[in-house]
XYZ file of N, CA, C and O in Angstrom:
624
model
N 0.817 -1.190 0.000
C 0.000 0.000 0.000
C 0.870 1.267 0.000
O 0.541 2.217 -0.708
N 1.910 1.234 0.809
C 2.789 2.392 0.860
C 3.470 2.624 -0.482
O 3.732 3.770 -0.851
N 3.762 1.589 -1.209
C 4.408 1.728 -2.514
C 3.506 2.479 -3.481
O 3.955 3.322 -4.260
N 2.213 2.190 -3.447
C 1.273 2.887 -4.337
C 1.173 4.361 -3.980
O 1.112 5.224 -4.856
N 1.148 4.638 -2.680
C 1.064 6.029 -2.217
C 2.328 6.804 -2.600
O 2.247 7.930 -3.097
N 3.522 6.222 -2.411
C 4.786 6.878 -2.766
C 4.864 7.061 -4.272
O 5.311 8.120 -4.768
N 4.464 6.073 -5.042
C 4.480 6.180 -6.504
C 3.543 7.264 -6.996
O 3.876 8.030 -7.908
N 2.366 7.345 -6.419
C 1.398 8.382 -6.808
C 1.924 9.779 -6.483
O 1.759 10.715 -7.276
N 2.548 9.927 -5.329
C 3.125 11.231 -4.939
C 4.240 11.613 -5.897
O 4.360 12.782 -6.298
N 5.072 10.652 -6.291
C 6.159 10.919 -7.219
C 5.620 11.347 -8.583
O 6.151 12.269 -9.221
N 4.551 10.700 -9.056
C 3.956 11.060 -10.350
C 3.406 12.479 -10.286
O 3.604 13.281 -11.202
N 2.729 12.819 -9.226
C 2.177 14.183 -9.077
C 3.312 15.204 -9.025
O 3.231 16.274 -9.649
N 4.404 14.892 -8.306
C 5.544 15.806 -8.220
C 6.180 16.001 -9.591
O 6.570 17.125 -9.957
N 6.296 14.953 -10.387
C 6.855 15.072 -11.735
C 5.971 15.917 -12.636
O 6.445 16.709 -13.448
N 4.657 15.755 -12.510
C 3.733 16.556 -13.321
C 3.847 18.035 -12.961
O 3.912 18.900 -13.838
N 3.911 18.342 -11.664
C 4.044 19.741 -11.220
C 5.381 20.311 -11.696
O 5.456 21.448 -12.190
N 6.471 19.535 -11.578
C 7.789 20.011 -12.013
C 7.790 20.265 -13.517
O 8.333 21.274 -13.991
N 7.195 19.365 -14.299
C 7.125 19.554 -15.744
C 6.320 20.785 -16.107
O 6.699 21.549 -17.004
N 5.239 21.009 -15.403
C 4.411 22.184 -15.648
C 5.200 23.463 -15.369
O 5.155 24.419 -16.136
N 5.963 23.481 -14.281
C 6.749 24.669 -13.920
C 7.878 24.915 -14.916
O 8.180 26.065 -15.246
N 8.484 23.847 -15.404
C 9.604 24.009 -16.333
C 9.113 24.540 -17.679
O 9.680 25.474 -18.238
N 8.054 23.946 -18.219
C 7.608 24.322 -19.555
C 6.779 25.599 -19.599
O 6.756 26.284 -20.604
N 6.120 25.952 -18.540
C 5.275 27.150 -18.542
C 5.895 28.324 -17.796
O 5.420 29.446 -17.907
N 6.909 28.091 -17.024
C 7.516 29.168 -16.234
C 8.560 29.931 -17.029
O 9.015 29.514 -18.089
N 8.937 31.078 -16.519
C 9.999 31.887 -17.121
C 11.309 31.464 -16.459
O 11.723 32.021 -15.451
N 11.955 30.466 -17.028
C 13.133 29.879 -16.406
C 14.434 30.483 -16.902
O 15.487 29.994 -16.584
N 14.384 31.555 -17.676
C 15.618 32.174 -18.164
C 16.262 32.979 -17.042
O 15.579 33.731 -16.336
N 17.582 32.847 -16.887
C 18.254 33.631 -15.830
C 18.289 35.104 -16.206
O 18.455 35.456 -17.371
N 18.124 35.927 -15.238
C 18.174 37.369 -15.440
C 19.469 37.902 -14.852
O 19.936 37.397 -13.828
N 20.064 38.931 -15.463
C 21.290 39.491 -14.880
C 20.975 40.149 -13.543
O 19.897 40.727 -13.343
N 21.905 40.048 -12.615
C 21.704 40.641 -11.297
C 21.732 42.162 -11.356
O 20.989 42.828 -10.661
N 22.614 42.710 -12.193
C 22.737 44.156 -12.331
C 22.579 44.527 -13.796
O 22.959 43.768 -14.681
N 22.039 45.700 -14.085
C 21.960 46.112 -15.487
C 23.363 46.367 -16.028
O 24.266 46.728 -15.275
N 23.594 46.177 -17.329
C 24.931 46.411 -17.889
C 25.324 47.874 -17.747
O 24.511 48.775 -17.959
N 26.584 48.100 -17.354
C 27.099 49.450 -17.176
C 27.960 49.816 -18.376
O 28.763 49.016 -18.840
N 27.810 51.041 -18.889
C 28.660 51.445 -20.019
C 30.095 51.642 -19.550
O 30.339 52.074 -18.430
N 31.047 51.315 -20.418
C 32.458 51.510 -20.119
C 32.768 52.976 -20.337
O 32.398 53.557 -21.357
N 33.445 53.612 -19.372
C 33.757 55.030 -19.485
C 35.240 55.268 -19.303
O 35.943 54.488 -18.690
N 35.704 56.412 -19.835
C 37.091 56.842 -19.645
C 37.196 57.518 -18.296
O 36.208 57.715 -17.584
N 38.404 57.938 -17.945
C 38.615 58.630 -16.681
C 37.800 59.923 -16.618
O 37.319 60.316 -15.578
N 37.625 60.589 -17.755
C 36.871 61.831 -17.781
C 35.371 61.623 -17.742
O 34.610 62.553 -17.560
N 34.911 60.400 -17.913
C 33.492 60.121 -17.855
C 32.849 59.893 -19.202
O 31.691 59.546 -19.287
N 33.602 60.070 -20.312
C 33.029 59.870 -21.643
C 32.959 58.385 -21.955
O 33.876 57.644 -21.638
N 31.866 57.930 -22.569
C 31.779 56.510 -22.914
C 32.849 56.124 -23.928
O 33.253 56.918 -24.758
N 33.294 54.895 -23.864
C 34.359 54.405 -24.726
C 33.867 53.173 -25.456
O 33.215 52.322 -24.878
N 34.214 53.082 -26.721
C 33.943 51.836 -27.450
C 34.935 50.811 -26.942
O 35.960 51.137 -26.361
N 34.634 49.563 -27.146
C 35.526 48.533 -26.624
C 36.853 48.591 -27.372
O 36.949 48.180 -28.526
N 37.883 49.145 -26.714
C 39.213 49.254 -27.297
C 39.926 47.928 -27.144
O 39.783 47.249 -26.135
N 40.724 47.550 -28.130
C 41.491 46.313 -27.980
C 42.560 46.497 -26.914
O 43.020 47.608 -26.658
N 42.937 45.409 -26.298
C 43.979 45.468 -25.283
C 45.319 45.757 -25.935
O 45.554 45.384 -27.078
N 46.235 46.410 -25.203
C 47.548 46.680 -25.790
C 48.318 45.381 -26.019
O 48.043 44.362 -25.394
N 49.292 45.432 -26.919
C 50.084 44.249 -27.259
C 50.857 43.729 -26.053
O 50.939 42.534 -25.832
N 51.466 44.628 -25.288
C 52.265 44.200 -24.139
C 51.793 44.928 -22.895
O 51.255 46.033 -22.963
N 52.012 44.309 -21.769
C 51.643 44.921 -20.495
C 52.721 45.912 -20.078
O 53.908 45.678 -20.315
N 52.336 47.028 -19.463
C 53.351 47.979 -19.007
C 54.166 47.369 -17.866
O 53.648 46.610 -17.057
N 55.437 47.707 -17.824
C 56.312 47.191 -16.782
C 56.634 48.307 -15.800
O 56.689 49.475 -16.165
N 56.851 47.920 -14.557
C 57.246 48.889 -13.541
C 58.680 49.321 -13.811
O 59.540 48.501 -14.096
N 58.914 50.608 -13.732
C 60.273 51.097 -13.924
C 60.976 51.149 -12.586
O 60.344 51.109 -11.528
N 62.280 51.273 -12.624
C 63.043 51.380 -11.390
C 62.626 52.638 -10.630
O 62.596 52.648 -9.418
N 62.276 53.679 -11.345
C 61.883 54.919 -10.686
C 60.608 54.721 -9.872
O 60.522 55.154 -8.741
N 59.624 54.040 -10.419
C 58.394 53.853 -9.655
C 58.634 52.932 -8.466
O 58.088 53.154 -7.405
N 59.456 51.898 -8.653
C 59.771 51.011 -7.532
C 60.524 51.781 -6.452
O 60.250 51.670 -5.268
N 61.472 52.619 -6.872
C 62.254 53.399 -5.916
C 61.391 54.478 -5.259
O 61.553 54.768 -4.082
N 60.450 55.044 -6.014
C 59.562 56.052 -5.435
C 58.686 55.431 -4.357
O 58.471 56.027 -3.308
N 58.194 54.216 -4.593
C 57.398 53.534 -3.568
C 58.225 53.273 -2.328
O 57.761 53.450 -1.209
N 59.466 52.857 -2.517
C 60.350 52.607 -1.375
C 60.605 53.913 -0.622
O 60.580 53.943 0.610
N 60.847 54.987 -1.363
C 61.080 56.291 -0.733
C 59.861 56.708 0.084
O 59.984 57.162 1.219
N 58.672 56.527 -0.477
C 57.444 56.923 0.212
C 57.197 56.107 1.486
O 56.599 56.605 2.433
N 57.636 54.844 1.501
C 57.484 54.038 2.714
C 58.293 54.624 3.861
O 57.878 54.569 5.012
N 59.450 55.194 3.568
C 60.290 55.773 4.613
C 59.848 57.193 4.970
O 59.925 57.585 6.124
N 59.424 57.970 3.982
C 59.082 59.382 4.191
C 57.694 59.488 4.809
O 56.705 59.742 4.127
N 57.618 59.326 6.113
C 56.327 59.286 6.813
C 55.598 60.623 6.800
O 54.381 60.670 6.728
N 56.319 61.746 6.896
C 55.641 63.047 6.937
C 55.449 63.667 5.551
O 54.953 64.776 5.434
N 55.805 62.957 4.495
C 55.579 63.353 3.100
C 56.116 64.748 2.770
O 55.481 65.527 2.067
N 57.331 65.040 3.276
C 57.941 66.326 2.949
C 59.034 66.186 1.887
O 59.826 67.094 1.685
N 59.075 65.060 1.202
C 60.038 64.755 0.142
C 61.465 64.672 0.659
O 62.416 64.818 -0.088
N 61.610 64.440 1.956
C 62.921 64.248 2.574
C 62.797 63.167 3.634
O 61.779 63.074 4.315
N 63.835 62.402 3.791
C 63.858 61.382 4.844
C 64.845 61.830 5.903
O 66.044 61.962 5.634
N 64.343 62.096 7.080
C 65.213 62.499 8.176
C 65.889 61.273 8.767
O 65.516 60.138 8.489
N 66.857 61.513 9.603
C 67.580 60.404 10.256
C 66.616 59.554 11.072
O 66.683 58.332 11.064
N 65.693 60.200 11.761
C 64.732 59.456 12.592
C 63.795 58.607 11.733
O 63.479 57.478 12.083
N 63.312 59.161 10.605
C 62.452 58.390 9.713
C 63.198 57.172 9.162
O 62.636 56.093 9.039
N 64.466 57.371 8.842
C 65.267 56.277 8.306
C 65.500 55.195 9.363
O 65.425 54.008 9.079
N 65.733 55.599 10.593
C 66.053 54.627 11.638
C 64.826 53.887 12.163
O 64.969 52.842 12.791
N 63.595 54.392 11.922
C 62.393 53.677 12.362
C 62.366 52.292 11.746
O 62.130 51.296 12.430
N 62.623 52.215 10.447
C 62.648 50.918 9.781
C 63.771 50.050 10.327
O 63.630 48.840 10.455
N 64.887 50.654 10.656
C 66.022 49.897 11.184
C 65.710 49.357 12.573
O 66.125 48.261 12.923
N 64.962 50.129 13.357
C 64.585 49.635 14.692
C 63.673 48.421 14.582
O 63.786 47.473 15.357
N 62.788 48.447 13.610
C 61.913 47.296 13.399
C 62.731 46.085 12.964
O 62.484 44.970 13.409
N 63.714 46.297 12.105
C 64.569 45.199 11.650
C 65.368 44.634 12.823
O 65.549 43.424 12.936
N 65.825 45.503 13.709
C 66.566 45.039 14.888
C 65.675 44.154 15.765
O 66.099 43.098 16.240
N 64.443 44.579 15.955
C 63.526 43.787 16.781
C 63.297 42.411 16.159
O 63.161 41.421 16.876
N 63.271 42.345 14.851
C 63.124 41.041 14.192
C 64.374 40.199 14.341
O 64.307 38.971 14.422
N 65.548 40.833 14.363
C 66.795 40.082 14.513
C 66.938 39.501 15.916
O 67.416 38.388 16.083
N 66.555 40.248 16.912
C 66.696 39.803 18.296
C 65.454 39.007 18.683
O 64.650 39.424 19.512
N 65.308 37.834 18.101
C 64.100 37.040 18.241
C 63.873 36.589 19.678
O 62.777 36.704 20.207
N 64.908 36.095 20.320
C 64.730 35.577 21.679
C 64.788 36.670 22.735
O 64.549 36.406 23.912
N 65.102 37.881 22.356
C 65.088 39.005 23.286
C 66.186 38.951 24.328
O 66.085 39.593 25.371
N 67.276 38.202 24.055
C 68.337 38.110 25.062
C 69.271 39.301 25.022
O 70.083 39.479 25.928
N 69.180 40.138 23.994
C 69.971 41.359 23.946
C 71.420 41.140 23.553
O 72.241 42.023 23.765
N 71.774 39.997 22.984
C 73.160 39.763 22.588
C 73.561 40.623 21.399
O 74.713 40.957 21.254
N 72.640 40.972 20.573
C 72.898 41.898 19.484
C 72.509 43.275 20.003
O 71.337 43.616 20.074
N 73.496 44.060 20.413
C 73.159 45.360 21.001
C 72.739 46.341 19.907
O 73.220 46.274 18.773
N 71.863 47.237 20.269
C 71.372 48.213 19.304
C 72.500 49.122 18.849
O 72.578 49.493 17.681
N 73.399 49.477 19.763
C 74.500 50.364 19.387
C 75.382 49.729 18.316
O 75.792 50.401 17.370
N 75.674 48.438 18.460
C 76.471 47.761 17.443
C 75.739 47.750 16.103
O 76.323 47.991 15.062
N 74.456 47.468 16.161
C 73.672 47.392 14.941
C 73.453 48.780 14.338
O 73.473 48.955 13.129
N 73.239 49.780 15.198
C 72.954 51.137 14.728
C 74.158 51.767 14.040
O 73.991 52.671 13.223
N 75.359 51.293 14.365
C 76.544 51.832 13.693
C 76.409 51.623 12.187
O 76.690 52.523 11.396
N 75.960 50.449 11.791
C 75.799 50.162 10.367
C 74.748 51.063 9.745
O 74.949 51.625 8.667
N 73.599 51.210 10.425
C 72.515 52.043 9.877
C 72.929 53.514 9.824
O 72.650 54.209 8.847
N 73.592 53.992 10.864
C 74.019 55.387 10.894
C 75.072 55.648 9.828
O 75.045 56.674 9.149
N 75.979 54.701 9.662
C 76.997 54.836 8.614
C 76.352 54.831 7.236
O 76.715 55.630 6.364
N 75.376 53.952 7.048
C 74.680 53.882 5.764
C 73.947 55.194 5.484
O 73.961 55.704 4.361
N 73.323 55.756 6.517
C 72.630 57.038 6.361
C 73.636 58.137 6.035
O 73.418 58.940 5.128
N 74.760 58.181 6.769
C 75.762 59.229 6.555
C 76.368 59.133 5.152
O 76.618 60.158 4.507
N 76.598 57.908 4.671
C 77.141 57.737 3.326
C 76.146 58.202 2.264
O 76.532 58.784 1.256
N 74.862 57.931 2.486
C 73.842 58.312 1.509
C 73.574 59.818 1.530
O 73.280 60.409 0.494
N 73.682 60.453 2.684
C 73.420 61.891 2.823
C 74.663 62.656 2.363
O 75.434 63.164 3.166
N 74.846 62.753 1.057
C 76.083 63.314 0.490
C 76.268 64.795 0.796
O 77.384 65.251 0.979
N 75.168 65.537 0.862
C 75.312 66.963 1.133
C 75.335 67.276 2.625
O 75.399 68.432 3.021
N 75.283 66.252 3.460
C 75.367 66.363 4.923
C 74.333 67.341 5.483
O 74.604 68.091 6.415
N 73.110 67.271 4.929
C 72.047 68.158 5.377
C 71.248 67.554 6.534
O 70.402 68.221 7.108
N 71.480 66.289 6.833
C 70.717 65.624 7.890
C 69.425 65.018 7.387
O 68.649 64.478 8.164
N 69.191 65.113 6.090
C 68.007 64.521 5.467
C 68.393 64.058 4.072
O 69.214 64.692 3.417
N 67.793 62.940 3.644
C 68.091 62.412 2.311
C 67.038 62.858 1.310
O 65.845 62.802 1.598
N 67.494 63.277 0.161
C 66.575 63.538 -0.952
C 66.317 62.210 -1.651
O 66.973 61.206 -1.356
N 65.399 62.189 -2.600
C 65.070 60.947 -3.299
C 66.287 60.337 -4.014
O 66.516 59.136 -3.898
N 67.116 61.117 -4.730
C 68.298 60.499 -5.362
C 69.297 59.945 -4.332
O 69.901 58.905 -4.545
N 69.465 60.643 -3.212
C 70.351 60.137 -2.165
C 69.801 58.849 -1.566
O 70.540 57.902 -1.317
N 68.503 58.821 -1.349
C 67.874 57.639 -0.767
C 67.997 56.438 -1.693
O 68.117 55.306 -1.250
N 67.964 56.687 -3.002
C 68.055 55.597 -3.975
C 69.356 54.820 -3.828
O 69.410 53.633 -4.149
N 70.393 55.444 -3.313
C 71.671 54.742 -3.144
C 71.622 53.733 -2.001
O 72.513 52.897 -1.896
N 70.602 53.778 -1.148
C 70.518 52.847 -0.019
C 69.752 51.580 -0.356
O 69.609 50.711 0.496
N 69.264 51.469 -1.589
C 68.465 50.298 -1.976
C 69.315 49.043 -1.914
O 70.507 49.052 -2.216
N 68.685 47.956 -1.525
C 69.360 46.670 -1.492
C 69.640 46.246 -2.928
O 68.755 46.295 -3.781
N 70.853 45.839 -3.182
C 71.221 45.421 -4.531
C 70.678 44.017 -4.777
O 70.892 43.113 -3.991
N 69.967 43.849 -5.881
C 69.394 42.554 -6.221
C 70.450 41.665 -6.837
O 71.313 42.126 -7.567
N 70.340 40.364 -6.566
C 71.317 39.401 -7.065
C 71.103 39.082 -8.538
O 72.033 38.835 -9.269
N 69.868 39.020 -8.967
C 69.570 38.669 -10.350
C 68.307 39.359 -10.787
O 67.729 40.149 -10.058
N 67.851 39.046 -11.985
C 66.610 39.688 -12.437
C 65.441 39.230 -11.578
O 65.301 38.051 -11.261
N 64.637 40.188 -11.167
C 63.485 39.883 -10.315
C 62.413 39.149 -11.104
O 61.714 38.301 -10.580
N 62.272 39.490 -12.368
C 61.240 38.875 -13.199
C 61.856 38.445 -14.520
O 62.773 39.068 -15.039
N 61.322 37.418 -15.060
C 61.749 36.959 -16.377
C 60.851 37.631 -17.400
O 59.628 37.585 -17.292
N 61.462 38.274 -18.380
C 60.670 38.943 -19.417
C 60.176 37.901 -20.401
O 60.964 37.215 -21.051
N 58.882 37.777 -20.514
C 58.265 36.838 -21.441
C 58.108 37.511 -22.793
O 57.888 38.716 -22.883
N 58.189 36.735 -23.883
C 57.984 37.343 -25.201
C 56.532 37.804 -25.345
O 55.629 37.234 -24.736
N 56.288 38.838 -26.139
C 54.911 39.315 -26.311
C 54.055 38.263 -27.010
O 54.555 37.451 -27.788
N 52.775 38.293 -26.744
C 51.835 37.359 -27.348
C 51.638 37.737 -28.807
O 51.397 38.896 -29.132
N 51.756 36.771 -29.676
C 51.567 37.025 -31.107
C 50.088 36.934 -31.436
O 49.373 36.094 -30.908
N 49.661 37.793 -32.338
C 48.266 37.803 -32.765
C 47.994 36.535 -33.571
O 48.844 36.085 -34.339
N 46.801 35.923 -33.405
C 46.499 34.719 -34.192
C 46.399 35.053 -35.669
O 45.974 36.130 -36.059
N 46.798 34.092 -36.506
C 46.758 34.294 -37.961
C 45.313 34.309 -38.423
O 44.471 33.536 -37.945
N 45.018 35.224 -39.335
C 43.652 35.337 -39.845
C 43.391 34.247 -40.857
O 44.246 33.909 -41.676
N 42.192 33.694 -40.835
C 41.806 32.666 -41.785
C 41.239 33.323 -43.037
O 40.543 34.326 -42.962
N 41.549 32.769 -44.186
C 41.040 33.364 -45.438
C 39.980 32.504 -46.060
O 39.745 31.408 -45.773
């Protein structure tokens, strides 16, 4: 008896599902209306093709970012104190166990000497070109330059 009842319920469920599928509006609708592509100025733009190659970061932009990380007050100069803040953080990372065997004075000699060498005009603050001399020298190329993507051949 239960088999007949379960079978009948299944048949009714299939009929209702078929009715909903064939008579309902089952097409998906976009969640948001399409937005026109605009330029920085706000003018609409036709779909421009992508450039052949991606722009690469120059040493100047990388160095400018590094300079900005040190120049906390954004006066286009790095004072001795601004320069040593990063060095103090590096010292704290070096002295992991906190036993104090690496004294700050010993470590600060290197940072102070590095600052004094970079501050060529002895003004007590580094300009951007002076600061650029303190960058860590890289051992090899940071990125491998890949060849540009060739356009697919057109079919005739």
